[in-house]
Amino acid sequence: QVQLQESGPGLVKPSQTLSLTCTVSSGSISRGDYCWSWIRQNPGMGLEWIGFSYDRGSTSYNPSLKGRATISLDISKNQFSLNLNSVTAADTAVYYCTGGSSSSKIASWGQGTLVTVSS
Amino acid sequence: DVVMTQSPLSLSVALGQPASISCRSSQSLVFSDGNSYLNWFQQRPGQSPRRLLYRASTRESGVPDRFSGSGSGTDFTLTISGVEAEDVGVYYCMQGTHWPPVTFGQGTRLEIK
């Protein structure tokens, strides 16, 4: 199974852009049969799918985010990233990156990183 | 969006006793290939979620065989044949048939009685 590790700032100011990176090991992100997702979990709450990249660069996002999210691949570094703009306190959460086959979507998870939106 | 509804939301089970969690979807999860793309995840306290089952009933490598999944269409069940202490945590179902968005159930908290 692939191994994933999130990295990025733990604190972001309101109205700014949240940027996270996921480093993938034991597998190539250029494989066409895999989805690379971002999921978040508000403290003490459930899981919300943000979006994924699939088929070597196509993307799909949760409509609830109203176009604020962008997921991109860096094949040279075997990484994928999340940018979430115009953040508010409601975006405070633990953010997970995941990988999974194009059929089941989500299998392996990173350890998660807490991002707090506060001035 | 496909709404995933789990029940119960919390469960208290004595060690060695069975436990069942229901997951119902607002639409059939049967894809054109005949599979239901329904995953079950376990999240132990302080840990990331871990996939237990995929395609409703296929166990992930390394998952104990006391965990089993059943169902198709809109009704699915996760069963633990005999609960052990390490099974404490929150269990989520997730559908990947109809997207966007991929959707999760609310989670079911399992504790030991």
Coordinates of C-alpha atoms in Angstrom, one line a residue:
Chain A
Q1 CA 0.0 0.0 0.0
V2 CA 1.1 3.5 -0.6
Q3 CA 2.3 5.7 2.3
L4 CA 1.3 9.3 2.6
Q5 CA 2.5 12.2 4.6
E6 CA 0.9 15.7 4.9
S7 CA 2.9 18.9 5.4
G8 CA 2.1 22.6 5.6
P9 CA 1.4 25.5 8.0
G10 CA -0.6 24.8 11.1
L11 CA -2.0 28.3 11.3
V12 CA -3.6 30.3 8.5
K13 CA -5.2 33.8 8.8
P14 CA -8.9 34.4 7.8
S15 CA -9.4 35.3 4.1
Q16 CA -6.0 33.8 3.2
T17 CA -5.1 30.6 1.3
L18 CA -4.5 27.3 3.0
S19 CA -1.8 25.3 1.2
L20 CA -0.9 21.7 2.0
T21 CA 1.3 19.1 0.4
C22 CA 1.1 15.3 0.5
T23 CA 4.2 13.3 -0.2
V24 CA 3.6 9.8 -1.5
S25 CA 6.0 6.9 -1.1
S26 CA 5.7 3.2 -2.1
G27 CA 3.8 4.2 -5.2
S28 CA 3.8 6.6 -8.1
I29 CA 1.2 9.4 -8.3
S30 CA 1.4 9.2 -12.1
R31 CA -0.5 5.9 -12.2
G32 CA -3.7 6.4 -14.1
D33 CA -5.8 3.9 -12.0
Y34 CA -5.6 5.9 -8.8
C35 CA -7.4 8.7 -7.1
W36 CA -5.5 11.2 -4.8
S37 CA -7.9 12.8 -2.4
W38 CA -8.0 15.4 0.4
I39 CA -10.5 14.9 3.2
R40 CA -11.0 16.9 6.4
Q41 CA -12.4 16.3 9.8
N42 CA -13.6 19.2 12.0
P43 CA -12.6 18.7 15.6
G44 CA -14.8 16.0 17.1
M45 CA -16.9 15.7 13.9
G46 CA -17.2 13.5 10.9
L47 CA -15.4 13.3 7.6
E48 CA -15.8 15.6 4.6
W49 CA -14.4 14.9 1.2
I50 CA -12.8 17.9 -0.4
G51 CA -11.9 16.5 -3.8
F52 CA -9.5 14.3 -5.7
S53 CA -7.2 14.2 -8.7
Y54 CA -7.6 11.1 -10.9
D55 CA -6.6 9.8 -14.3
R56 CA -3.3 11.6 -14.2
G57 CA -4.5 15.1 -13.5
S58 CA -8.3 15.3 -13.9
T59 CA -10.0 16.8 -10.8
S60 CA -13.3 16.7 -9.0
Y61 CA -14.4 18.7 -6.0
N62 CA -17.1 18.9 -3.4
P63 CA -19.7 21.4 -4.6
S64 CA -20.1 22.5 -1.0
L65 CA -16.7 24.3 -1.2
K66 CA -18.1 26.6 -3.9
G67 CA -15.0 26.5 -6.1
R68 CA -12.5 27.4 -3.3
A69 CA -10.4 24.2 -3.6
T70 CA -7.7 23.3 -6.1
I71 CA -5.8 20.0 -6.2
S72 CA -2.7 19.6 -8.3
L73 CA 0.0 16.9 -8.9
D74 CA 3.7 17.4 -8.9
I75 CA 4.9 14.2 -10.6
S76 CA 8.6 15.1 -10.4
K77 CA 8.4 15.2 -6.6
N78 CA 5.7 12.4 -6.3
Q79 CA 3.5 14.9 -4.4
F80 CA 0.1 16.4 -4.7
S81 CA -1.2 19.5 -3.1
L82 CA -4.3 21.3 -1.9
N83 CA -5.0 25.0 -2.0
L84 CA -8.1 26.3 -0.3
N85 CA -8.7 30.0 -0.7
S86 CA -10.7 32.6 1.3
V87 CA -10.6 30.5 4.5
T88 CA -12.7 31.2 7.6
A89 CA -12.8 29.7 11.0
A90 CA -15.2 27.0 9.6
D91 CA -12.2 25.6 7.7
T92 CA -10.4 24.7 10.9
A93 CA -9.9 20.9 10.7
V94 CA -7.5 18.0 10.5
Y95 CA -6.7 17.6 6.9
Y96 CA -5.9 14.1 5.5
C97 CA -4.5 13.1 2.2
T98 CA -5.5 9.7 0.8
G99 CA -4.9 7.4 -2.1
G100 CA -7.1 4.7 -3.5
S101 CA -8.0 2.9 -6.7
S102 CA -10.2 4.7 -9.2
S103 CA -13.1 2.3 -8.3
S104 CA -13.0 2.4 -4.5
K105 CA -11.6 6.0 -4.3
I106 CA -10.2 6.0 -0.8
A107 CA -7.9 3.3 0.8
S108 CA -4.7 4.6 2.4
W109 CA -4.5 7.6 4.7
G110 CA -1.8 10.0 5.9
Q111 CA -1.5 10.7 9.6
G112 CA -3.4 14.0 9.2
T113 CA -2.4 17.6 9.9
L114 CA -4.3 20.1 12.0
V115 CA -4.9 23.5 10.4
T116 CA -6.3 26.3 12.5
V117 CA -7.8 29.4 10.9
S118 CA -7.3 32.3 13.2
S119 CA -5.9 35.9 13.2
Chain B
D1 CA -25.7 14.2 -3.1
V2 CA -26.1 10.7 -1.8
V3 CA -26.9 10.8 1.9
M4 CA -25.4 8.0 4.0
T5 CA -27.2 7.3 7.3
Q6 CA -25.6 5.1 10.0
S7 CA -27.3 3.5 12.9
P8 CA -26.9 3.3 15.8
L9 CA -24.7 6.4 16.4
S10 CA -23.2 4.8 19.4
L11 CA -22.8 1.2 20.6
S12 CA -21.7 -0.3 23.9
V13 CA -20.8 -3.9 23.6
A14 CA -19.3 -6.4 26.1
L15 CA -16.0 -8.1 25.2
G16 CA -16.6 -11.1 23.0
Q17 CA -20.1 -10.2 22.1
P18 CA -21.1 -9.4 18.5
A19 CA -21.8 -5.9 17.1
S20 CA -23.6 -4.7 14.0
I21 CA -23.6 -1.3 12.4
S22 CA -26.1 -0.4 9.7
C23 CA -25.5 2.0 6.8
R24 CA -28.2 3.1 4.4
S25 CA -27.8 5.2 1.3
S26 CA -30.4 7.5 -0.2
Q27 CA -29.7 6.0 -3.7
S28 CA -28.7 2.5 -4.8
L29 CA -24.9 2.2 -4.8
V30 CA -24.8 -0.5 -7.5
F31 CA -22.6 0.8 -10.3
S32 CA -22.9 -0.2 -14.0
D33 CA -20.3 -2.9 -13.4
G34 CA -22.5 -4.6 -10.8
N35 CA -20.4 -3.6 -7.8
S36 CA -21.5 -1.5 -4.9
Y37 CA -18.6 0.9 -4.0
L38 CA -19.2 1.0 -0.3
N39 CA -16.2 1.2 2.1
W40 CA -16.0 0.8 5.8
F41 CA -13.4 2.6 7.9
Q42 CA -12.3 2.3 11.5
Q43 CA -10.9 5.3 13.3
R44 CA -9.3 4.5 16.7
P45 CA -8.8 7.3 19.2
G46 CA -6.1 9.7 18.1
Q47 CA -5.5 7.8 14.8
S48 CA -6.2 8.3 11.1
P49 CA -9.1 6.2 9.7
R50 CA -8.1 2.8 8.4
R51 CA -10.1 1.0 5.7
L52 CA -11.5 -2.3 6.8
L53 CA -13.7 -3.4 3.9
Y54 CA -14.3 -2.3 0.3
R55 CA -16.9 -3.2 -2.3
A56 CA -19.2 -3.7 0.7
S57 CA -17.7 -7.1 1.7
T58 CA -14.1 -7.5 0.7
R59 CA -11.8 -7.4 3.7
E60 CA -8.6 -5.3 3.4
S61 CA -5.4 -7.3 3.8
G62 CA -4.4 -7.7 7.5
V63 CA -7.9 -7.0 8.8
P64 CA -9.1 -9.7 11.3
D65 CA -11.7 -12.0 10.0
R66 CA -14.0 -11.1 12.9
F67 CA -14.9 -8.1 10.7
S68 CA -17.4 -8.8 7.9
G69 CA -19.5 -6.7 5.6
S70 CA -22.8 -7.5 3.8
G71 CA -25.5 -5.8 1.7
S72 CA -26.1 -4.3 -1.7
G73 CA -28.3 -1.6 -3.2
T74 CA -29.1 0.8 -0.4
D75 CA -28.7 -1.3 2.8
F76 CA -25.3 -2.4 4.2
T77 CA -24.0 -3.9 7.5
L78 CA -20.7 -4.1 9.2
T79 CA -20.5 -7.0 11.7
I80 CA -17.9 -7.7 14.3
S81 CA -18.4 -11.3 15.4
G82 CA -16.8 -10.9 18.8
V83 CA -15.7 -7.4 20.0
E84 CA -12.1 -7.0 21.3
A85 CA -10.7 -4.1 23.3
E86 CA -8.7 -2.9 20.3
D87 CA -12.0 -2.4 18.3
V88 CA -12.9 0.7 20.3
G89 CA -13.3 3.7 18.0
V90 CA -15.6 5.3 15.4
Y91 CA -16.7 3.4 12.3
Y92 CA -17.7 5.2 9.1
C93 CA -19.3 4.0 5.9
M94 CA -18.4 5.8 2.6
Q95 CA -19.9 5.6 -0.9
G96 CA -17.8 6.1 -4.0
T97 CA -20.4 5.1 -6.6
H98 CA -22.0 8.5 -7.2
W99 CA -19.6 11.5 -7.2
P100 CA -19.0 14.3 -6.8
P101 CA -19.2 14.3 -3.9
V102 CA -17.9 11.2 -2.3
T103 CA -20.0 11.0 1.0
F104 CA -19.5 9.5 4.4
G105 CA -21.9 8.4 7.1
Q106 CA -22.0 10.3 10.4
G107 CA -20.0 7.7 12.2
T108 CA -20.8 5.1 14.9
R109 CA -18.9 5.2 18.2
L110 CA -18.1 1.7 19.6
E111 CA -17.2 1.4 23.3
I112 CA -16.7 -1.6 25.6
K113 CA -19.5 -2.2 28.2

